[in-house]
Each structure stands twice: as structure tokens, then as C-alpha cells.
Amino acid sequence: MTRLILTLPLLALFQCDKDETVAAYGAADQTWVLQEIDGQPYEASALLRFPEEGKIAGNAPCNSYTGTLSAPYPWFEIQNLTATRAACAGLEAEGFYFAALIAMTQSEVSGDILILRNEDGHEMVFKAAE
């Protein structure tokens, strides 16, 4: 009994380090390709990855980006989003992508599909790259 009482705090300590983000629920180890925003095909190229615990990274139409993710699944909240500053013809599509991505608050992984959505009914659909 005494051993159990002494081990429980240690188990709790290890649980604190466990990744509870969408990455731990099927999104890690994939490159996600944006297919559509709000039911409309996204014609430009945008990629989303979860390279390590609590991090996102990807490529928008013009720039690469990184950010932090700490909300437990199924919640989704990006903080400290930073991107390179290259100019290209796709800057308008990129701005639309970043605005949508930052507005997402929930996530769902179903096989090779990742869906991000928010309480206003907006939705982003990604498919795992092959």
C-alpha cells in the first residue's frame, strides 16, 4: 500500500508531459494538404505538419510558417504564428489561409482526413499527403 501511495505522484508527473494536442490523436507523422475552406476548393498549395509536441509547421502559398499548439484534443488553438516574408503571386490566398487557420478552435482526425472548425461554422479540410 505504501508503495502505491509513493508511486502515484510519480505517475502523475509523467502524465503532465504527455502530448494532449491533435498531434497525439492521429495528426502527427503526416503532412496535411489543405483541400478546402468552408466547402470551397483551395486552389493554392498549403501544408500543415505537427513536427514535435506542441508545435505546428508548414508551407503556405508563399512562405513557410511555425507556431505553437497547446490546446488538448479536440480543441485547437495556435499561438505565436510566425512566417517568412517572401512575396509571390499567392499572397492573397496565403492571407486567407492564415486568417482561417488562426480562427479554428476544434479539430477532428478521421483516417487520412483532418478537419479544423470553429463555433461560427467555418471549416478547413486537409488530406494526408501520400
Short mmCIF file of C-alpha atoms in Angstrom, two decimals, residues 66-109:
data_model
loop_
_atom_site.label_atom_id
_atom_site.label_comp_id
_atom_site.label_asym_id
_atom_site.label_seq_id
_atom_site.Cartn_x
_atom_site.Cartn_y
_atom_site.Cartn_z
CA THR A 66 5.67 27.77 -37.47
CA GLY A 67 3.62 28.16 -34.32
CA THR A 68 2.72 26.58 -31.02
CA LEU A 69 -0.25 24.41 -30.20
CA SER A 70 -1.18 23.61 -26.62
CA ALA A 71 -4.94 23.06 -26.52
CA PRO A 72 -5.97 19.49 -25.64
CA TYR A 73 -7.76 17.48 -28.31
CA PRO A 74 -10.30 18.15 -29.75
CA TRP A 75 -9.62 21.83 -29.12
CA PHE A 76 -7.27 23.64 -31.46
CA GLU A 77 -5.55 26.94 -30.73
CA ILE A 78 -2.49 28.28 -32.50
CA GLN A 79 -0.27 30.78 -30.74
CA ASN A 80 2.89 32.60 -31.81
CA LEU A 81 2.35 32.02 -35.52
CA THR A 82 5.37 33.30 -37.44
CA ALA A 83 6.10 33.12 -41.15
CA THR A 84 8.89 34.01 -43.51
CA ARG A 85 8.32 37.17 -45.56
CA ALA A 86 8.71 36.24 -49.21
CA ALA A 87 6.47 37.89 -51.77
CA CYS A 88 4.74 35.96 -54.52
CA ALA A 89 1.57 35.97 -56.60
CA GLY A 90 -0.19 33.88 -53.93
CA LEU A 91 -0.07 36.40 -51.08
CA GLU A 92 -3.84 36.95 -51.13
CA ALA A 93 -4.50 33.19 -50.89
CA GLU A 94 -1.89 32.99 -48.13
CA GLY A 95 -3.56 35.73 -46.10
CA PHE A 96 -6.88 33.91 -46.46
CA TYR A 97 -5.23 30.66 -45.31
CA PHE A 98 -3.58 32.20 -42.24
CA ALA A 99 -6.76 34.05 -41.23
CA ALA A 100 -8.76 30.82 -41.47
CA LEU A 101 -6.12 28.74 -39.65
CA ILE A 102 -5.88 31.15 -36.72
CA ALA A 103 -9.69 31.23 -36.38
CA MET A 104 -10.01 27.45 -35.94
CA THR A 105 -10.86 26.19 -32.44
CA GLN A 106 -11.65 22.47 -32.86
CA SER A 107 -10.01 19.55 -34.61
CA GLU A 108 -11.00 16.09 -35.77
CA VAL A 109 -8.83 13.36 -37.27
#
